[in-house]
Each structure stands twice: as C-alpha cells, then as structure tokens.
C-alpha cells in the first residue's frame, strides 16, 4: 500500500532495522573476506564507520528516496529507480569503507 502508515512502516523498517543490522554489516563482512582480514575486524570497521557518519549519510540519502519509492514510483519502475540511486550510494559507501584502508596505507608509507 501507499497510505501514510504503510509508507512510514516500510521506510522505518528499512532505515532502522534491515540496513543497519543486516545489509551494511554484510557488506563489511564480505569486504573482510575479500581483502583477507578477520570477520571481527570487518565488524569493528562497520561499528566505527556507523558511529562516525555512515548511518547518517545512509539515512540522509535513502530516507527520502525510500519515501519516494514506496509512495510515488509505480511498482514497475521501482527497480530501475533504486538501481539508479544505488549507483550513487555505492560511490559514497566505497569512499567511507576505504577511509580505514587509506589511513593504514598512509601510516605505512610514513
């Protein structure tokens, strides 16, 4: 449905449950596996980034986007719309997750 109560329930679940406790931690765990550091370190990096600015940036972008998606975008156009926004989100997320790697590389070079 697209009524206000349903819209708010969908957006709040996405913003405050699904993404912070499943999607973003999974992203950091996959990165840990790919780059060969421990899963624990991957989760520690997630927590550090989440405390710093990751979740705020996520909420600022995806909160309004999800309101538009669930409230205005016709169902047949939701996937292309989300894919378009996801492209820009992946640029932001890549920048955030690479900060720790860039800091470590700078310290090793010194």
Short mmCIF file of C-alpha atoms in Angstrom, two decimals:
data_model
loop_
_atom_site.label_atom_id
_atom_site.label_comp_id
_atom_site.label_asym_id
_atom_site.label_seq_id
_atom_site.Cartn_x
_atom_site.Cartn_y
_atom_site.Cartn_z
CA UNK A 1 0.00 0.00 0.00
CA UNK A 2 0.95 3.63 -0.38
CA UNK A 3 -1.05 5.08 2.53
CA UNK A 4 0.98 7.11 5.03
CA UNK A 5 1.04 4.49 7.80
CA UNK A 6 2.24 1.75 5.45
CA UNK A 7 4.77 4.06 3.84
CA UNK A 8 6.24 5.04 7.22
CA UNK A 9 6.34 1.42 8.38
CA UNK A 10 8.23 0.33 5.24
CA UNK A 11 10.70 3.21 5.40
CA UNK A 12 11.32 2.90 9.15
CA UNK A 13 11.89 -0.85 8.89
CA UNK A 14 14.35 -0.33 6.06
CA UNK A 15 16.16 2.59 7.74
CA UNK A 16 16.38 1.35 11.33
CA UNK A 17 16.27 -2.45 11.20
CA UNK A 18 17.08 -4.06 7.85
CA UNK A 19 20.00 -1.93 6.72
CA UNK A 20 21.88 -1.20 9.98
CA UNK A 21 21.60 -4.77 11.29
CA UNK A 22 21.77 -6.85 8.11
CA UNK A 23 22.71 -5.12 4.86
CA UNK A 24 25.60 -2.87 5.90
CA UNK A 25 27.23 -5.40 8.27
CA UNK A 26 27.05 -7.99 5.48
CA UNK A 27 28.82 -5.55 3.15
CA UNK A 28 31.65 -5.11 5.67
CA UNK A 29 31.92 -8.87 6.26
CA UNK A 30 32.20 -9.54 2.52
CA UNK A 31 34.89 -6.86 2.25
CA UNK A 32 36.77 -8.51 5.13
CA UNK A 33 36.69 -11.86 3.35
CA UNK A 34 37.74 -10.40 0.00
CA UNK A 35 40.60 -8.35 1.46
CA UNK A 36 41.78 -11.07 3.83
CA UNK A 37 41.21 -9.60 7.25
CA UNK A 38 39.18 -11.13 10.05
CA UNK A 39 35.41 -11.00 10.24
CA UNK A 40 35.79 -9.43 13.66
CA UNK A 41 37.84 -6.61 12.18
CA UNK A 42 35.22 -6.20 9.47
CA UNK A 43 32.51 -5.75 12.09
CA UNK A 44 34.74 -3.41 14.09
CA UNK A 45 35.20 -1.27 10.99
CA UNK A 46 31.43 -1.25 10.45
CA UNK A 47 30.79 -0.11 14.02
CA UNK A 48 33.45 2.61 13.75
CA UNK A 49 32.07 3.90 10.44
CA UNK A 50 28.49 3.68 11.73
CA UNK A 51 29.40 5.77 14.77
CA UNK A 52 31.28 8.26 12.62
CA UNK A 53 28.93 9.09 9.74
CA UNK A 54 27.90 6.02 7.73
CA UNK A 55 24.38 5.69 9.09
CA UNK A 56 23.73 9.43 8.96
CA UNK A 57 24.72 9.53 5.29
CA UNK A 58 22.62 6.44 4.65
CA UNK A 59 19.57 7.98 6.32
CA UNK A 60 20.01 11.33 4.55
CA UNK A 61 20.08 9.68 1.13
CA UNK A 62 17.84 6.65 1.49
CA UNK A 63 15.16 8.05 3.81
CA UNK A 64 13.78 10.45 1.21
CA UNK A 65 14.49 8.02 -1.64
CA UNK A 66 12.52 5.23 0.03
CA UNK A 67 9.62 7.62 0.73
CA UNK A 68 9.53 8.46 -2.98
CA UNK A 69 9.98 4.81 -3.97
CA UNK A 70 7.19 3.44 -1.81
CA UNK A 71 4.92 6.47 -2.11
CA UNK A 72 5.20 7.72 -5.66
CA UNK A 73 7.15 5.45 -8.01
CA UNK A 74 4.93 2.92 -9.81
CA UNK A 75 5.87 -0.68 -8.95
CA UNK A 76 7.21 -1.42 -12.44
CA UNK A 77 9.70 1.45 -12.16
CA UNK A 78 10.93 0.80 -8.59
CA UNK A 79 13.81 -1.50 -9.52
CA UNK A 80 15.28 0.87 -12.14
CA UNK A 81 14.81 3.83 -9.80
CA UNK A 82 16.55 2.06 -6.89
CA UNK A 83 19.33 0.89 -9.24
CA UNK A 84 19.97 4.47 -10.33
CA UNK A 85 20.17 5.77 -6.78
CA UNK A 86 22.24 2.74 -5.74
CA UNK A 87 24.94 3.71 -8.21
CA UNK A 88 25.49 6.96 -6.33
CA UNK A 89 25.16 5.28 -2.94
CA UNK A 90 27.90 2.80 -3.89
CA UNK A 91 30.22 5.70 -4.65
CA UNK A 92 29.55 7.14 -1.20
CA UNK A 93 29.83 3.75 0.52
CA UNK A 94 33.11 2.96 -1.25
CA UNK A 95 34.57 6.24 -0.08
CA UNK A 96 33.51 5.60 3.50
CA UNK A 97 34.70 1.99 3.66
CA UNK A 98 38.06 2.86 2.08
CA UNK A 99 38.95 5.50 4.69
CA UNK A 100 40.46 2.96 7.09
CA UNK A 101 42.46 1.37 4.25
CA UNK A 102 43.72 4.79 3.13
CA UNK A 103 44.72 5.73 6.70
CA UNK A 104 46.64 2.47 7.12
CA UNK A 105 48.41 2.94 3.78
CA UNK A 106 49.39 6.49 4.70
CA UNK A 107 50.80 5.34 8.05
CA UNK A 108 52.77 2.53 6.40
CA UNK A 109 54.23 4.98 3.88
CA UNK A 110 55.46 7.29 6.65
#
